[in-house]
Amino acid sequence: MQVDLCEDGGHNPHDSIARTLNTNSPIRRNLLVLDDEPEICELVESVASTFGFETASAVDPALVSPSQIADADVLVLDLMMPGTDGIEILRNLTDSTHRPDIVLISGLDKRVLDSASNMARVQGLRVIGVLHKPFRPGAMRQLLETYVNRVDAPELPASGAIGPQFTVRDLQQALARDEFVVHFQPQVSLIDESWVGVEALVRWQHPVYGLLYPNAFISIAENEALALAFTEHVIRIALRQYKQLSEALGFHGTLSVNMPPTALTDVHFPERLLPLLREQQVPPGAFILEITENSLPESDKVVLDITTRLSMRGVRVSIDDFGTGTSGLERLHDTAFDELKIDMVFVRNAQTGSAPAATAIVESAAALGHRLKMNVVAEGVENRPTIDWLRSVGCDVAQGFEVGRPMPTEDLIAWANARQAGVGSGLAQ
Ligand code: C2E
Ligand code: MG
Ligand code: MG
């Protein structure tokens, strides 16, 4: 059976993670179920086999070796089993080189499930779903369908956690060969849904592997030896493309570029940035540097020096993925951020209604942002009701697949034209 799930009208062959789902996929994946209820094992296995998974299950984890568990591509794990609990299994997995993607199931309180899921995430595991028992087979089906669509993409080696291992040298060569490209994701105002900005997201046009996404290489690019050169390179590309957008559409919204804290090491960066902006006729106020919260070093005076001097020159500074770091409030206290980007994990959980805490976090982050006179952006907006809800809780700007996926400049020009003509999907109408 072939189901076409393409969501973006086929404009962009690269960024569309939704693709044709082939349930007879030749790619074999292993799915292991660990649950002390045999009926649950049976149910999950039968749903998974319809998606082409090779399945196995055990009602007692002691019957399965640690390497069998680690070798699974997907591990469906009951949190509470007699003898061993799921947390112990998750903890052991973090020592393995191959790590399965995790589906957590349990009859325990939803908050316990949510904290188990967070604990797994913090340990570097990818939790692809959380199901509260009893659940309908349809819920498991939907979860696996989404999963298969996201990872069943051999043409995108970066879409999974497993991919080629790159070195700093590989990336240096790629910089020298100009192999990085930037896609723009649009942002809209929640007041009138006008298009107000773009975020530049880097991709690597690899000569062998094709288009690679940040999860395949960004941790190397953010290595201190490379971070600043890499960031400046991306800024140059983004500014050039922004100029094309301005020329093609008269667009004068904001341009956001990601800057890892590891790149905030050179106090002369602000002086180098300004001429680059001038060269492409981008006013400093239209340029936003997004700094990820969760990797900000503790009160580093160089970071403060740079961010303060950027602000003094009119460049805007944004705290990205707000809510996921450990020092967020302290950072807000110390640094004059102009923008707060609420991490998509909260926005997405709030929109699915799967975690009441997420709703409270988004609402409080919006209130906090405004209190501190910051522009509040919500990331990961995937449907229309979320847009309306975010507006009602006072967020200023929305970014996410419902608005538009990250895309090459020419696709973004087509997106904007279609929007103006009132055609297409989502906010284009
Ligand atoms: P980020 O800065 O938080 O960027 C948002 C990420 O969320 C992007 O993934 C984007 O494609 C994805 N996204 C946007 N809307 C939605 C949505 O509605 N649903 C879902 N599920 N995802 C959505 P991408 O492009 O793979 O980038 C991942 C991360 O890589 C970025 O997170 C950023 O931390 C890092 N990154 C991207 N470009 C650069 C760069 O030029 N330099 C550095 N240092 N890091 C970068
Ligand atoms: Mg960002
Ligand atoms: Mg973010």
Coordinates of C-alpha atoms and ligand atoms in Angstrom, one line a residue:
M1 CA 0.0 0.0 0.0
Q2 CA 1.3 3.4 -0.8
V3 CA 0.2 6.5 1.1
D4 CA 1.3 9.9 0.0
L5 CA 1.9 12.0 3.0
C6 CA 3.7 14.8 1.4
E7 CA 2.7 18.0 3.2
D8 CA 4.4 20.8 1.4
G9 CA 3.0 20.5 -2.0
G10 CA 6.3 19.0 -3.3
H11 CA 8.0 22.4 -3.4
N12 CA 11.0 21.2 -1.6
P13 CA 12.5 17.8 -2.1
H14 CA 15.0 18.2 0.7
D15 CA 13.2 19.6 3.8
S16 CA 10.0 17.6 3.5
I17 CA 10.3 14.9 6.0
A18 CA 6.9 13.6 5.0
R19 CA 7.4 11.2 2.1
T20 CA 5.8 8.3 0.5
L21 CA 5.2 5.6 3.0
N22 CA 5.7 2.2 1.6
T23 CA 4.5 -0.4 4.0
N24 CA 6.3 -3.1 1.9
S25 CA 9.5 -1.2 2.5
P26 CA 12.6 -3.3 1.7
I27 CA 14.4 -1.8 4.7
R28 CA 14.2 -4.1 7.7
R29 CA 14.1 -2.7 11.1
N30 CA 14.0 -4.5 14.4
L31 CA 11.4 -3.7 17.0
L32 CA 11.7 -5.2 20.5
V33 CA 8.8 -5.0 23.0
L34 CA 9.6 -5.4 26.7
D35 CA 6.3 -5.7 28.7
D36 CA 5.2 -8.1 31.3
E37 CA 1.7 -8.2 29.8
P38 CA 1.8 -10.8 26.9
E39 CA -1.3 -9.2 25.3
I40 CA 0.5 -5.8 25.0
C41 CA 3.5 -7.6 23.4
E42 CA 1.2 -9.3 20.9
L43 CA -0.6 -6.1 20.1
V44 CA 2.5 -4.0 19.5
E45 CA 4.2 -6.8 17.5
S46 CA 1.1 -7.2 15.3
V47 CA 0.9 -3.5 14.6
A48 CA 4.7 -3.2 14.0
S49 CA 4.8 -6.1 11.5
T50 CA 2.3 -4.2 9.3
F51 CA 5.0 -1.5 8.9
G52 CA 7.7 -4.1 7.9
F53 CA 9.4 -4.3 11.3
E54 CA 11.0 -7.6 12.4
T55 CA 9.6 -7.9 15.8
A56 CA 10.5 -9.7 19.0
S57 CA 9.2 -9.4 22.6
A58 CA 9.8 -10.5 26.1
V59 CA 7.6 -10.5 29.2
D60 CA 10.7 -10.6 31.4
P61 CA 13.7 -8.4 30.4
A62 CA 16.0 -10.8 32.2
L63 CA 15.4 -13.2 29.2
V64 CA 16.9 -10.7 26.8
S65 CA 20.6 -9.8 26.7
P66 CA 21.7 -6.2 27.0
S67 CA 23.2 -6.3 23.5
Q68 CA 19.9 -7.6 22.0
I69 CA 18.1 -4.6 23.7
A70 CA 20.7 -2.2 22.4
D71 CA 20.6 -3.6 18.9
A72 CA 16.9 -3.0 18.4
D73 CA 16.1 -0.1 16.2
V74 CA 12.9 0.6 18.2
L75 CA 12.4 -0.4 21.8
V76 CA 8.9 -0.4 23.1
L77 CA 9.4 -0.4 26.8
D78 CA 7.0 -0.8 29.8
L79 CA 8.2 1.3 32.6
M80 CA 7.1 -1.0 35.4
M81 CA 7.9 -4.7 35.2
P82 CA 8.5 -7.1 38.0
G83 CA 12.2 -7.5 38.7
T84 CA 13.6 -4.7 36.5
D85 CA 12.2 -1.3 35.8
G86 CA 12.3 0.5 32.5
I87 CA 14.5 3.3 34.0
E88 CA 17.3 0.8 34.7
I89 CA 17.1 -0.4 31.1
L90 CA 17.2 3.1 29.8
R91 CA 20.2 3.9 32.0
N92 CA 22.1 0.9 30.7
L93 CA 21.4 1.9 27.2
T94 CA 23.3 5.1 27.4
D95 CA 26.6 3.1 27.6
S96 CA 25.9 1.4 24.2
T97 CA 27.2 2.7 20.9
H98 CA 24.0 1.8 19.1
R99 CA 20.9 3.1 20.8
P100 CA 17.3 2.2 19.9
D101 CA 14.6 4.8 19.5
I102 CA 12.3 4.5 22.4
V103 CA 8.6 4.2 22.9
L104 CA 7.6 4.3 26.6
I105 CA 4.4 2.7 27.8
S106 CA 3.0 2.5 31.2
G107 CA -0.2 2.6 33.3
L108 CA 1.5 4.9 35.8
D109 CA 0.5 8.5 36.1
K110 CA 1.1 10.6 33.0
R111 CA 3.5 12.9 34.9
V112 CA 5.7 9.9 35.8
L113 CA 5.7 8.9 32.1
D114 CA 6.7 12.4 31.1
S115 CA 9.5 12.6 33.6
A116 CA 10.8 9.1 32.4
S117 CA 10.7 10.5 28.9
N118 CA 12.7 13.6 29.9
M119 CA 15.2 11.5 31.8
A120 CA 15.8 9.4 28.6
R121 CA 16.1 12.5 26.5
V122 CA 18.7 14.1 28.9
Q123 CA 20.7 10.9 28.6
G124 CA 20.8 11.3 24.8
L125 CA 18.1 8.8 23.9
R126 CA 15.4 9.6 21.4
V127 CA 11.9 9.1 22.7
I128 CA 9.6 8.8 19.7
G129 CA 6.5 8.3 21.7
V130 CA 4.8 7.9 25.1
L131 CA 1.7 5.9 25.4
H132 CA -0.5 5.7 28.5
K133 CA -2.0 2.3 29.2
P134 CA -4.6 1.2 28.2
F135 CA -4.0 2.5 24.6
R136 CA -5.8 1.8 21.4
P137 CA -4.0 -0.1 18.6
G138 CA -4.6 3.0 16.5
A139 CA -2.4 5.1 18.8
M140 CA 0.5 2.7 18.3
R141 CA -0.2 2.5 14.6
Q142 CA -0.1 6.3 14.3
L143 CA 3.1 6.5 16.3
L144 CA 4.9 4.0 14.1
E145 CA 3.5 5.5 10.9
T146 CA 5.0 8.9 11.9
Y147 CA 8.2 7.2 12.8
V148 CA 8.5 5.2 9.6
N149 CA 7.8 8.4 7.6
R150 CA 10.5 10.3 9.3
V151 CA 13.2 7.8 9.2
D152 CA 12.4 5.8 6.0
A153 CA 14.5 8.1 4.0
P154 CA 17.7 6.6 2.8
E155 CA 18.3 9.7 0.7
L156 CA 18.6 11.7 4.0
P157 CA 21.2 10.0 6.1
A158 CA 21.0 12.7 8.7
S159 CA 17.4 12.1 9.5
G160 CA 18.3 9.3 11.9
A161 CA 20.7 9.4 14.8
I162 CA 22.9 6.9 13.0
G163 CA 25.0 8.3 10.2
P164 CA 28.5 8.8 9.0
Q165 CA 30.9 10.0 11.7
F166 CA 32.6 13.2 10.7
T167 CA 35.7 14.9 12.1
V168 CA 36.6 18.5 12.5
R169 CA 38.9 18.1 9.5
D170 CA 36.0 16.8 7.3
L171 CA 34.1 20.0 8.2
Q172 CA 37.0 22.2 7.6
Q173 CA 37.4 20.7 4.1
A174 CA 33.6 21.2 3.5
L175 CA 34.0 24.9 4.5
A176 CA 36.9 25.3 2.1
R177 CA 34.9 23.6 -0.6
D178 CA 31.8 25.7 0.1
E179 CA 29.6 22.7 0.6
F180 CA 27.2 24.2 3.2
V181 CA 23.9 25.7 2.2
V182 CA 21.3 27.6 4.2
H183 CA 17.6 27.0 4.1
F184 CA 15.2 29.6 5.4
Q185 CA 12.2 28.8 7.6
P186 CA 9.6 31.6 7.7
Q187 CA 8.1 33.2 10.8
V188 CA 4.8 35.0 11.0
S189 CA 3.4 37.5 13.4
L190 CA 0.6 36.2 15.6
I191 CA -1.2 39.5 15.4
D192 CA -2.0 39.5 11.7
E193 CA -0.2 36.5 10.4
S194 CA 2.1 38.7 8.3
W195 CA 5.5 37.3 7.3
V196 CA 8.0 38.9 9.7
G197 CA 11.2 36.9 9.5
V198 CA 13.2 33.9 8.5
E199 CA 15.6 31.6 10.5
A200 CA 18.6 30.4 8.6
L201 CA 19.2 26.7 9.1
V202 CA 22.4 25.1 7.8
R203 CA 22.6 22.0 5.6
W204 CA 25.6 20.2 4.2
Q205 CA 25.4 19.4 0.5
H206 CA 27.7 16.4 0.9
P207 CA 29.3 15.1 -2.3
V208 CA 28.7 11.4 -1.3
Y209 CA 25.8 11.4 1.2
G210 CA 23.7 14.1 -0.4
L211 CA 21.9 16.7 1.7
L212 CA 22.8 16.3 5.4
Y213 CA 20.8 17.9 8.2
P214 CA 22.4 19.5 11.3
N215 CA 21.9 16.5 13.5
A216 CA 24.5 14.7 11.3
F217 CA 27.3 17.2 11.9
I218 CA 26.4 20.2 14.1
S219 CA 28.0 18.8 17.2
I220 CA 31.3 18.7 15.3
A221 CA 30.7 22.2 13.8
E222 CA 30.1 23.5 17.3
N223 CA 33.5 22.1 18.5
E224 CA 35.4 25.1 19.8
A225 CA 38.1 24.7 17.2
L226 CA 35.6 25.3 14.5
A227 CA 32.5 27.0 15.9
L228 CA 33.4 30.7 15.2
A229 CA 34.7 30.1 11.6
F230 CA 31.6 27.9 10.9
T231 CA 29.2 30.5 12.3
E232 CA 30.8 33.3 10.4
H233 CA 30.6 31.2 7.2
V234 CA 26.9 30.5 7.7
I235 CA 26.3 34.2 8.5
R236 CA 27.9 35.1 5.1
I237 CA 25.7 32.6 3.2
A238 CA 22.6 33.7 5.0
L239 CA 23.2 37.4 4.4
R240 CA 23.8 36.8 0.7
Q241 CA 20.5 34.8 0.4
Y242 CA 18.6 37.3 2.5
K243 CA 19.7 40.0 0.0
Q244 CA 18.3 37.8 -2.8
L245 CA 15.0 37.6 -0.9
S246 CA 14.9 41.4 -0.4
E247 CA 15.6 42.0 -4.0
A248 CA 13.0 39.4 -5.3
L249 CA 10.2 40.3 -2.9
G250 CA 11.1 43.6 -1.1
F251 CA 11.2 41.5 2.1
H252 CA 12.7 43.4 5.0
G253 CA 11.8 41.2 7.9
T254 CA 14.3 39.8 10.4
L255 CA 17.0 37.3 9.6
S256 CA 17.9 34.9 12.5
V257 CA 21.1 32.9 12.5
N258 CA 22.1 30.3 15.1
M259 CA 25.3 30.9 17.1
P260 CA 26.5 28.3 19.6
P261 CA 28.0 29.6 22.8
T262 CA 31.3 27.8 21.7
A263 CA 31.6 30.5 19.0
L264 CA 31.2 33.3 21.5
T265 CA 34.9 33.3 22.2
D266 CA 36.3 36.2 20.3
V267 CA 35.6 39.7 21.7
H268 CA 36.2 41.2 18.2
F269 CA 33.3 39.3 16.7
P270 CA 30.9 42.3 16.9
E271 CA 33.3 44.5 15.0
R272 CA 33.6 41.9 12.3
L273 CA 29.9 41.3 12.0
L274 CA 28.9 44.9 11.4
P275 CA 30.8 45.3 8.1
L276 CA 29.3 42.0 6.9
L277 CA 25.8 43.4 7.5
R278 CA 26.6 46.7 5.9
E279 CA 28.0 44.9 2.8
Q280 CA 24.6 43.2 2.2
Q281 CA 22.6 46.2 3.3
V282 CA 21.1 44.4 6.2
P283 CA 20.3 46.9 9.1
P284 CA 21.6 45.6 12.5
G285 CA 18.1 45.7 13.9
A286 CA 17.0 43.1 11.3
F287 CA 19.7 40.7 12.3
I288 CA 19.1 38.3 15.2
L289 CA 21.7 35.9 16.7
E290 CA 20.1 32.9 18.3
I291 CA 22.1 31.5 21.2
T292 CA 21.1 28.1 22.5
E293 CA 20.2 28.2 26.2
N294 CA 21.2 24.7 27.1
S295 CA 24.8 25.0 26.2
L296 CA 25.5 28.5 27.6
P297 CA 28.6 28.3 29.7
E298 CA 28.1 29.6 33.3
S299 CA 28.5 33.4 33.6
D300 CA 31.3 33.6 31.1
K301 CA 32.5 37.2 30.9
V302 CA 33.5 36.9 27.3
V303 CA 30.0 35.9 26.4
L304 CA 28.6 38.8 28.3
D305 CA 31.1 41.2 26.7
I306 CA 30.1 40.0 23.2
T307 CA 26.4 39.9 23.7
T308 CA 26.3 43.4 25.3
R309 CA 28.4 44.9 22.6
L310 CA 26.2 43.3 19.9
S311 CA 23.2 44.8 21.6
M312 CA 24.9 48.2 21.8
R313 CA 25.3 48.1 18.0
G314 CA 21.7 47.3 17.5
V315 CA 22.1 43.6 16.7
R316 CA 19.4 41.5 18.4
V317 CA 20.2 38.6 20.5
S318 CA 17.8 35.7 21.1
I319 CA 17.7 32.9 23.6
D320 CA 16.9 29.7 21.6
D321 CA 15.3 26.5 22.8
F322 CA 14.2 28.3 26.0
G323 CA 13.2 26.0 28.8
T324 CA 15.5 23.1 27.9
G325 CA 18.7 24.5 29.6
T326 CA 19.7 24.5 33.1
S327 CA 20.6 28.2 33.6
G328 CA 17.8 29.9 31.7
L329 CA 16.6 32.2 34.4
E330 CA 20.1 33.2 35.5
R331 CA 20.9 33.9 31.8
L332 CA 17.8 36.1 31.4
H333 CA 18.9 38.0 34.5
D334 CA 22.4 38.6 33.2
T335 CA 22.0 39.1 29.5
A336 CA 19.9 41.6 27.6
F337 CA 18.1 39.2 25.3
D338 CA 15.7 40.8 22.8
E339 CA 13.9 37.6 22.0
L340 CA 12.9 34.4 23.7
K341 CA 12.2 31.3 21.6
I342 CA 10.1 28.7 23.4
D343 CA 11.5 25.3 22.7
M344 CA 9.4 23.2 20.4
V345 CA 9.1 20.3 22.8
F346 CA 6.8 22.4 25.0
V347 CA 4.9 23.9 22.1
R348 CA 4.4 20.4 20.6
N349 CA 3.4 18.7 23.8
A350 CA 1.0 21.6 24.6
Q351 CA -0.6 21.2 21.2
T352 CA -1.1 17.5 21.5
G353 CA -2.5 18.0 25.0
S354 CA -0.1 15.2 26.2
A355 CA 1.4 17.2 29.0
P356 CA -0.4 19.8 31.1
A357 CA 3.0 21.0 32.3
A358 CA 3.9 22.0 28.7
T359 CA 0.9 24.3 28.5
A360 CA 1.8 26.0 31.7
I361 CA 5.4 26.4 30.6
V362 CA 4.5 28.0 27.3
E363 CA 2.0 30.4 29.0
S364 CA 4.6 31.3 31.7
A365 CA 7.4 31.7 29.3
A366 CA 5.3 34.1 27.2
A367 CA 4.4 36.1 30.3
L368 CA 8.0 36.2 31.4
G369 CA 9.2 37.2 28.0
H370 CA 6.8 40.1 27.9
R371 CA 7.6 41.2 31.4
L372 CA 11.2 41.4 30.3
K373 CA 10.2 43.3 27.1
M374 CA 11.3 40.5 24.8
N375 CA 9.7 39.3 21.6
V376 CA 8.3 35.8 22.2
V377 CA 8.6 33.3 19.4
A378 CA 7.0 29.8 19.5
E379 CA 8.8 27.1 17.6
G380 CA 7.5 23.8 16.3
V381 CA 4.0 25.0 15.5
E382 CA 2.4 22.2 13.6
N383 CA -1.2 23.0 13.3
R384 CA -3.8 25.7 13.0
P385 CA -5.4 25.4 16.5
T386 CA -1.9 25.9 18.0
I387 CA -1.6 29.2 16.2
D388 CA -4.9 30.4 17.7
W389 CA -3.9 29.1 21.1
L390 CA -0.4 30.8 21.0
R391 CA -2.1 34.0 20.0
S392 CA -4.5 33.8 23.0
V393 CA -1.6 33.2 25.4
G394 CA 0.3 36.3 24.1
C395 CA 3.1 34.8 22.0
D396 CA 4.2 37.3 19.3
V397 CA 5.6 35.1 16.5
A398 CA 5.0 31.5 15.2
Q399 CA 7.5 29.3 13.4
G400 CA 6.9 25.7 12.4
F401 CA 5.7 23.4 9.7
E402 CA 2.2 24.8 9.8
V403 CA 3.6 28.1 8.7
G404 CA 6.3 26.7 6.4
R405 CA 9.1 24.3 6.4
P406 CA 12.8 25.4 6.1
M407 CA 13.4 25.8 2.3
P408 CA 15.9 27.0 -0.2
T409 CA 15.5 30.7 -1.2
E410 CA 13.8 30.0 -4.5
D411 CA 11.2 27.8 -2.8
L412 CA 10.7 30.5 -0.2
I413 CA 10.1 33.0 -2.9
A414 CA 7.4 30.7 -4.4
W415 CA 6.0 30.2 -0.9
A416 CA 5.7 34.0 -0.4
N417 CA 4.1 34.5 -3.9
A418 CA 1.6 31.7 -3.3
R419 CA 0.7 33.2 0.0
Q420 CA 0.2 36.6 -1.5
A421 CA -2.0 35.1 -4.2
G422 CA -4.0 33.3 -1.4
V423 CA -3.2 29.8 -2.6
G424 CA -1.5 26.8 -1.0
S425 CA -2.0 25.4 2.4
G426 CA -2.0 26.5 6.0
L427 CA -1.4 30.2 6.5
A428 CA -1.2 30.8 2.8
Q429 CA -4.9 30.8 2.6
Ligands
C2E1 P1 16.7 25.3 16.1 O1 17.6 26.5 15.9 O2 15.9 25.2 17.3 O3 15.9 25.2 14.8 C1 14.6 24.6 14.6 C2 14.7 23.2 14.2 O4 13.3 22.7 14.3 C3 15.0 23.0 12.7 O5 15.6 21.8 12.6 C4 13.7 23.0 12.0 O6 13.7 22.3 10.8 C5 12.9 22.2 13.0 N1 11.5 22.6 12.9 C6 10.9 23.8 12.6 N2 9.6 23.7 12.7 C7 9.3 22.5 13.1 C8 8.0 21.9 13.4 O7 6.9 22.4 13.2 N3 8.0 20.6 13.8 C9 9.2 19.9 13.9 N4 9.2 18.6 14.3 N5 10.4 20.5 13.7 C10 10.4 21.8 13.3 P2 17.1 21.6 11.9 O8 17.1 22.5 10.7 O9 17.3 20.2 11.7 O10 18.0 22.2 12.9 C11 18.2 21.6 14.2 C12 19.1 22.4 15.1 O11 20.4 22.5 14.5 C13 18.7 23.9 15.2 O12 17.6 24.0 16.1 C14 20.0 24.5 15.7 O13 20.2 24.3 17.1 C15 21.0 23.7 14.9 N6 21.4 24.5 13.7 C16 20.8 24.7 12.6 N7 21.5 25.5 11.8 C17 22.6 25.9 12.5 C18 23.7 26.8 12.2 O14 23.8 27.4 11.2 N8 24.6 26.9 13.2 C19 24.5 26.2 14.4 N9 25.4 26.4 15.3 N10 23.5 25.4 14.7 C20 22.5 25.2 13.7
MG2 MG 17.4 28.4 16.2
MG3 MG 15.1 26.2 18.7

